Coordinates of C-alpha atoms and ligand atoms in Angstrom, one line a residue:
M1 CA 0.0 0.0 0.0
D2 CA 1.4 3.4 -0.9
S3 CA 1.4 6.6 1.2
F4 CA -1.9 8.0 2.5
D5 CA -3.4 4.5 2.3
S6 CA -2.5 2.3 5.2
V7 CA -5.8 1.1 6.7
R8 CA -7.6 -2.1 5.8
A9 CA -10.6 -3.2 7.9
I10 CA -11.7 -6.4 6.1
R11 CA -9.3 -9.4 5.9
W12 CA -10.3 -12.8 4.6
Q13 CA -8.3 -15.7 6.0
G14 CA -9.6 -18.6 3.9
D15 CA -12.1 -19.9 6.5
R16 CA -12.8 -16.8 8.6
L17 CA -13.5 -13.1 8.1
H18 CA -11.6 -10.6 10.2
L19 CA -13.4 -7.3 10.7
L20 CA -11.8 -4.4 12.4
D21 CA -14.4 -3.6 15.1
Q22 CA -15.6 -0.1 14.2
R23 CA -17.6 0.2 17.4
V24 CA -14.5 0.6 19.6
L25 CA -12.3 2.7 17.3
P26 CA -10.2 4.8 17.8
H27 CA -9.3 3.8 21.3
Q28 CA -9.2 0.1 20.7
Q29 CA -8.1 -1.7 17.5
V30 CA -9.5 -5.2 17.8
D31 CA -10.8 -7.6 15.2
C32 CA -14.2 -9.3 15.3
V33 CA -13.6 -12.7 13.8
C34 CA -16.6 -14.3 11.9
C35 CA -16.5 -18.0 11.3
H36 CA -20.2 -18.4 10.4
A37 CA -22.6 -16.4 8.1
D38 CA -24.8 -15.5 11.0
E39 CA -21.9 -13.8 12.7
V40 CA -21.5 -11.6 9.6
V41 CA -25.2 -10.8 9.8
T42 CA -24.7 -9.6 13.4
A43 CA -21.5 -7.7 12.6
I44 CA -23.3 -5.8 9.8
R45 CA -26.4 -5.1 11.9
D46 CA -24.4 -4.0 15.0
M47 CA -22.1 -1.8 13.0
V48 CA -18.9 -3.8 13.5
V49 CA -18.5 -3.2 9.8
R50 CA -20.4 -0.3 8.1
G51 CA -20.3 1.8 5.0
A52 CA -22.1 0.8 1.9
P53 CA -19.3 -1.0 -0.1
A54 CA -17.8 -2.6 3.0
I55 CA -21.2 -4.1 3.9
G56 CA -21.5 -5.6 0.5
V57 CA -18.0 -7.1 0.6
A58 CA -18.5 -8.5 4.1
A59 CA -21.9 -10.0 3.1
A60 CA -20.2 -11.7 0.1
F61 CA -17.7 -13.4 2.4
G62 CA -20.7 -14.3 4.7
V63 CA -22.1 -16.3 1.8
V64 CA -18.7 -18.1 1.4
L65 CA -18.8 -19.0 5.1
A66 CA -22.3 -20.4 4.6
A67 CA -21.2 -22.5 1.6
Q68 CA -18.2 -23.8 3.6
A69 CA -20.5 -24.9 6.5
C70 CA -23.2 -26.5 4.5
H71 CA -23.2 -28.0 1.0
D72 CA -27.0 -27.8 0.7
T73 CA -28.0 -25.0 -1.7
A74 CA -31.2 -24.3 0.2
C75 CA -29.2 -23.6 3.3
I76 CA -26.9 -21.2 1.5
H77 CA -29.9 -19.4 0.0
A78 CA -31.3 -19.1 3.5
A79 CA -28.1 -17.5 4.7
I80 CA -28.3 -15.0 1.8
E81 CA -31.8 -14.1 2.9
C82 CA -30.6 -13.4 6.5
L83 CA -27.6 -11.3 5.2
A84 CA -30.1 -9.3 3.1
E85 CA -32.0 -8.4 6.2
S86 CA -29.1 -7.0 8.1
R87 CA -29.4 -3.4 6.9
P88 CA -31.9 -1.8 4.5
T89 CA -30.5 1.3 2.8
A90 CA -27.1 0.6 1.2
V91 CA -27.9 -1.1 -2.1
N92 CA -24.3 -2.5 -2.4
L93 CA -25.4 -5.2 0.1
F94 CA -28.2 -6.4 -2.3
W95 CA -25.9 -6.0 -5.3
A96 CA -23.2 -8.2 -3.8
L97 CA -25.6 -10.8 -2.6
Q98 CA -27.2 -10.9 -6.1
R99 CA -23.8 -11.5 -7.6
M100 CA -23.1 -14.4 -5.1
R101 CA -26.6 -15.8 -5.8
A102 CA -25.9 -15.9 -9.5
V103 CA -22.7 -17.9 -8.9
L104 CA -24.6 -20.3 -6.7
D105 CA -27.4 -20.7 -9.2
A106 CA -24.9 -21.5 -11.9
G107 CA -23.7 -24.4 -9.8
G108 CA -20.8 -22.7 -8.1
D109 CA -19.3 -24.4 -5.1
A110 CA -17.6 -22.9 -2.0
L111 CA -14.3 -22.4 -3.9
R112 CA -16.0 -20.6 -6.7
L113 CA -18.0 -18.4 -4.3
E114 CA -14.8 -17.5 -2.5
Q115 CA -13.3 -16.4 -5.9
E116 CA -16.3 -14.3 -6.5
A117 CA -16.1 -12.6 -3.0
L118 CA -12.4 -11.9 -3.5
A119 CA -13.2 -10.4 -6.9
I120 CA -15.8 -8.1 -5.4
Y121 CA -13.2 -7.0 -2.8
T122 CA -10.5 -6.4 -5.4
E123 CA -12.8 -4.6 -7.8
D124 CA -14.0 -2.3 -5.0
V125 CA -10.4 -1.1 -4.3
A126 CA -9.8 -0.6 -8.0
A127 CA -13.0 1.4 -8.4
N128 CA -12.1 3.6 -5.4
R129 CA -8.6 4.3 -6.9
R130 CA -10.1 5.3 -10.2
M131 CA -12.7 7.5 -8.5
G132 CA -9.9 9.1 -6.5
E133 CA -8.2 10.1 -9.7
L134 CA -11.4 11.4 -11.4
G135 CA -12.7 13.2 -8.3
A136 CA -9.3 14.9 -7.5
A137 CA -9.1 16.2 -11.1
L138 CA -12.3 18.2 -10.5
I139 CA -10.6 20.1 -7.7
E140 CA -8.8 23.2 -8.9
P141 CA -6.4 24.4 -6.2
G142 CA -6.8 27.9 -7.4
E143 CA -10.6 28.0 -6.9
M144 CA -10.3 28.0 -3.1
K145 CA -9.9 31.3 -1.5
Q146 CA -7.6 30.2 1.4
G147 CA -6.4 27.0 2.9
L148 CA -7.3 24.6 0.1
A149 CA -9.8 22.8 2.3
V150 CA -12.7 20.4 1.8
L151 CA -15.5 19.3 4.1
T152 CA -16.6 15.6 4.4
H153 CA -19.3 13.8 6.4
C154 CA -19.5 10.4 8.1
N155 CA -16.7 7.9 7.2
T156 CA -16.2 7.0 3.5
G157 CA -12.7 5.7 3.7
S158 CA -10.9 2.4 3.9
L159 CA -13.0 1.6 6.9
A160 CA -16.2 1.9 4.8
T161 CA -15.0 0.0 1.7
A162 CA -12.6 -2.8 0.8
G163 CA -9.9 -0.1 0.8
Y164 CA -8.9 3.5 -0.1
G165 CA -12.4 4.8 0.1
T166 CA -14.9 6.7 -2.0
A167 CA -15.1 10.4 -0.9
L168 CA -12.1 9.8 1.3
G169 CA -10.4 8.2 -1.7
V170 CA -10.9 11.5 -3.6
I171 CA -9.5 13.3 -0.6
R172 CA -6.5 11.0 -0.4
S173 CA -5.8 11.5 -4.1
A174 CA -6.3 15.3 -3.9
Y175 CA -4.0 15.6 -0.9
A176 CA -1.3 13.4 -2.6
Q177 CA -1.5 15.7 -5.6
Q178 CA -1.4 18.9 -3.4
R179 CA -4.8 20.0 -4.7
I180 CA -6.0 20.3 -1.1
T181 CA -4.1 21.0 2.1
H182 CA -6.7 20.4 4.7
V183 CA -9.8 18.4 5.6
F184 CA -12.6 19.3 7.8
A185 CA -14.8 16.4 9.0
D186 CA -18.2 16.5 10.6
E187 CA -18.3 14.6 13.9
T188 CA -21.5 12.9 12.4
R189 CA -24.0 12.5 15.2
P190 CA -25.2 10.2 16.6
W191 CA -22.8 7.4 15.8
L192 CA -19.7 9.7 15.4
Q193 CA -18.3 8.1 12.3
G194 CA -16.5 11.4 11.6
A195 CA -15.0 11.9 15.1
R196 CA -14.1 8.3 15.8
L197 CA -13.4 6.9 12.3
T198 CA -12.5 9.6 9.7
A199 CA -10.3 11.4 12.2
W200 CA -8.5 8.2 13.1
E201 CA -8.2 7.0 9.5
L202 CA -6.8 10.4 8.3
Q203 CA -4.4 10.5 11.3
Q204 CA -3.1 7.1 10.4
D205 CA -2.1 8.5 7.0
G206 CA -0.9 11.9 8.1
I207 CA -3.6 13.9 6.3
P208 CA -4.3 17.1 8.3
L209 CA -7.8 17.2 9.7
T210 CA -10.0 19.5 11.8
L211 CA -13.1 18.1 13.4
I212 CA -16.3 20.1 13.6
C213 CA -19.7 19.4 15.1
E214 CA -22.4 19.5 12.4
G215 CA -23.7 22.8 13.8
A216 CA -20.4 24.5 12.8
A217 CA -20.7 23.6 9.1
A218 CA -22.6 26.7 8.0
S219 CA -20.1 29.0 9.8
L220 CA -17.2 27.1 8.3
L221 CA -18.6 27.3 4.7
R222 CA -19.1 31.0 5.2
T223 CA -15.4 31.6 5.9
G224 CA -14.6 30.7 2.3
Q225 CA -11.9 28.2 3.1
V226 CA -13.8 25.2 1.7
G227 CA -14.0 24.7 -2.0
W228 CA -15.9 21.4 -2.1
V229 CA -18.1 19.3 0.2
I230 CA -17.3 15.7 -0.7
V231 CA -19.5 12.8 0.5
G232 CA -20.2 9.2 -0.2
A233 CA -23.5 7.5 -0.9
D234 CA -25.5 4.5 0.2
R235 CA -27.9 4.4 -2.8
I236 CA -28.3 6.7 -5.8
T237 CA -31.5 6.5 -7.8
A238 CA -32.1 6.8 -11.6
N239 CA -32.4 10.6 -11.4
G240 CA -29.3 11.1 -9.3
D241 CA -31.0 11.6 -5.9
T242 CA -28.6 10.3 -3.3
A243 CA -29.2 8.7 0.1
N244 CA -26.2 9.1 2.5
K245 CA -25.6 9.5 6.2
I246 CA -28.1 11.7 8.0
G247 CA -27.0 15.3 7.7
T248 CA -25.8 15.1 4.1
Y249 CA -28.9 16.8 2.8
G250 CA -28.4 19.7 5.1
L251 CA -24.8 20.1 4.0
A252 CA -25.9 20.2 0.4
I253 CA -28.3 23.0 1.1
L254 CA -25.6 24.9 3.0
A255 CA -23.1 24.3 0.2
R256 CA -25.5 25.8 -2.4
Q257 CA -26.3 28.8 -0.1
H258 CA -22.5 29.6 0.2
G259 CA -21.5 28.9 -3.4
V260 CA -19.5 25.8 -2.4
K261 CA -19.5 22.8 -4.8
F262 CA -21.0 19.5 -3.7
M263 CA -19.5 16.2 -4.9
V264 CA -20.9 12.7 -4.3
V265 CA -18.4 9.8 -4.8
A266 CA -19.8 6.3 -5.3
P267 CA -19.0 3.2 -7.4
S268 CA -21.6 2.0 -9.9
T269 CA -22.6 -0.6 -7.4
T270 CA -24.2 2.1 -5.3
F271 CA -26.7 3.0 -8.1
D272 CA -30.2 1.6 -8.0
L273 CA -31.6 2.3 -11.4
S274 CA -34.8 0.4 -10.5
L275 CA -35.9 3.4 -8.4
A276 CA -37.0 6.6 -10.3
H277 CA -36.3 9.0 -7.4
G278 CA -34.9 9.2 -3.9
G279 CA -38.4 9.2 -2.2
L280 CA -38.5 5.5 -2.9
I281 CA -35.3 4.6 -1.0
P282 CA -35.9 2.6 2.2
I283 CA -34.4 4.7 5.0
E284 CA -33.1 2.8 8.1
T285 CA -34.4 4.1 11.4
R286 CA -32.1 3.1 14.3
P287 CA -32.7 2.9 18.0
M288 CA -33.6 6.0 20.0
S289 CA -30.9 5.1 22.5
E290 CA -28.2 6.1 19.9
V291 CA -29.6 9.7 20.2
T292 CA -30.5 9.8 23.9
S293 CA -27.1 8.4 25.1
L294 CA -23.5 8.8 24.2
A295 CA -21.1 5.9 24.6
G296 CA -23.7 4.1 26.7
V297 CA -24.1 7.1 29.1
P298 CA -27.6 8.7 29.1
I299 CA -27.5 12.4 28.0
A300 CA -31.3 13.1 27.8
P301 CA -34.0 12.7 30.5
A302 CA -35.3 9.2 30.9
G303 CA -38.3 8.4 28.7
V304 CA -37.7 11.2 26.2
A305 CA -38.6 10.3 22.6
A306 CA -36.0 10.5 19.8
W307 CA -36.1 10.2 16.0
N308 CA -33.1 8.5 14.6
P309 CA -33.1 8.1 10.8
S310 CA -29.7 6.9 9.7
F311 CA -29.8 8.4 6.2
D312 CA -31.3 11.3 4.3
V313 CA -31.8 12.0 0.6
T314 CA -30.1 14.8 -1.2
P315 CA -32.0 15.8 -4.3
A316 CA -30.0 15.6 -7.5
D317 CA -30.3 19.3 -8.2
L318 CA -28.2 20.1 -5.2
I319 CA -25.3 17.9 -6.5
D320 CA -22.6 19.4 -8.7
A321 CA -20.8 16.2 -9.5
I322 CA -21.3 12.4 -9.0
V323 CA -18.0 10.6 -9.4
T324 CA -18.1 6.9 -10.3
E325 CA -15.4 4.6 -11.6
R326 CA -17.0 4.7 -15.0
G327 CA -16.8 8.5 -15.3
V328 CA -18.2 11.7 -13.8
I329 CA -21.7 13.1 -14.1
M330 CA -21.9 16.9 -13.8
Q331 CA -25.2 18.3 -12.7
P332 CA -26.9 14.9 -12.6
T333 CA -30.2 14.2 -14.4
T334 CA -32.0 11.0 -15.3
E335 CA -30.7 11.3 -18.8
Q336 CA -27.1 11.8 -17.7
V337 CA -27.3 8.9 -15.3
R338 CA -28.7 6.6 -18.0
M339 CA -26.0 7.7 -20.5
L340 CA -23.2 6.7 -18.1
L341 CA -24.7 3.7 -16.3
G342 CA -27.8 2.5 -18.1
Ligands
MRU1 O1 -24.4 4.0 8.9 P1 -23.1 3.9 8.1 O2 -21.9 4.2 8.9 O3 -23.0 2.5 7.4 O4 -23.3 5.0 7.0 C1 -22.2 5.1 6.1 C2 -22.4 6.2 5.1 O5 -23.5 6.9 5.1 C3 -21.4 6.5 4.1 O6 -21.3 7.8 3.8 C4 -21.7 5.7 2.8 O7 -21.9 4.3 3.1 C5 -20.6 5.8 1.8 S1 -19.2 4.8 2.4 C6 -18.1 4.7 1.2

């Protein structure tokens, strides 16, 4: 691995899946080891592994574990169904499981399924590297008034993918090419992917970062230091509407208000062309306790209600560029998406 790219969170060991446990980062670096498909289901549901592409990759290896444990096709199909129920929004999960199902339906055995899962892993890293190049090329250093900074949300890096990252991959490439000199990261309430994961991941690679709470984003954009807001995606519909971590939609509105450009970075596996618009995307709602407590410590009065949607939808007309490994869509529309990916 070259500079600015040292982290890997998913490691396949032939008969077990090592997942860097993202619930305890940054203060502990421990692996959760999955030997059975149902352990992968639990790992995805409980956020040991998270991020759209990473969930798909982990689920593919979950299918391999199922095939190694039972040679009965019906039992492997049952495991695929369980994996599909782990989380609802990121379409990469269903895409990866469909790819594994096709191998199974074609008579593939455990060895063949393992090859497919490894291919999904390798292709994801390659796609991220390509998107890194394409996205970085959009960033003109001269367009930023001071500080050459970008703002990102959630964690979209090596922790959220097979490696390198989507939005964070663009940031890695742009930093390596000296197109940017600084990264601002939202802490990303309530699960703190920005504070716990993005901050840790960028520190590992020596990329300078300043953490902000989401409430500071408007003031930050007003300073003129930030040229682009760069985010990932969990599902992009046929018209370019984009589901991503809750808070992304608000950032897109803030970016437009302040004349800052807004970039979505996602592989073609994140597109769901069967859905016409973002209103049709199933949005995961997570437990109230994630909002009413912090690291297991209550922060709100007992019994108070909370609303905890995990994702929101940014309308395509607030997006300046969608970067995929197949090319870039500027000012996305249904027609543009169809031309690139249809
Ligand atoms: O709930 P999470 O942590 O799985 O949400 C992750 C995100 O929203 C990411 O921005 C998205 O999956 C893109 S990751 C490359």
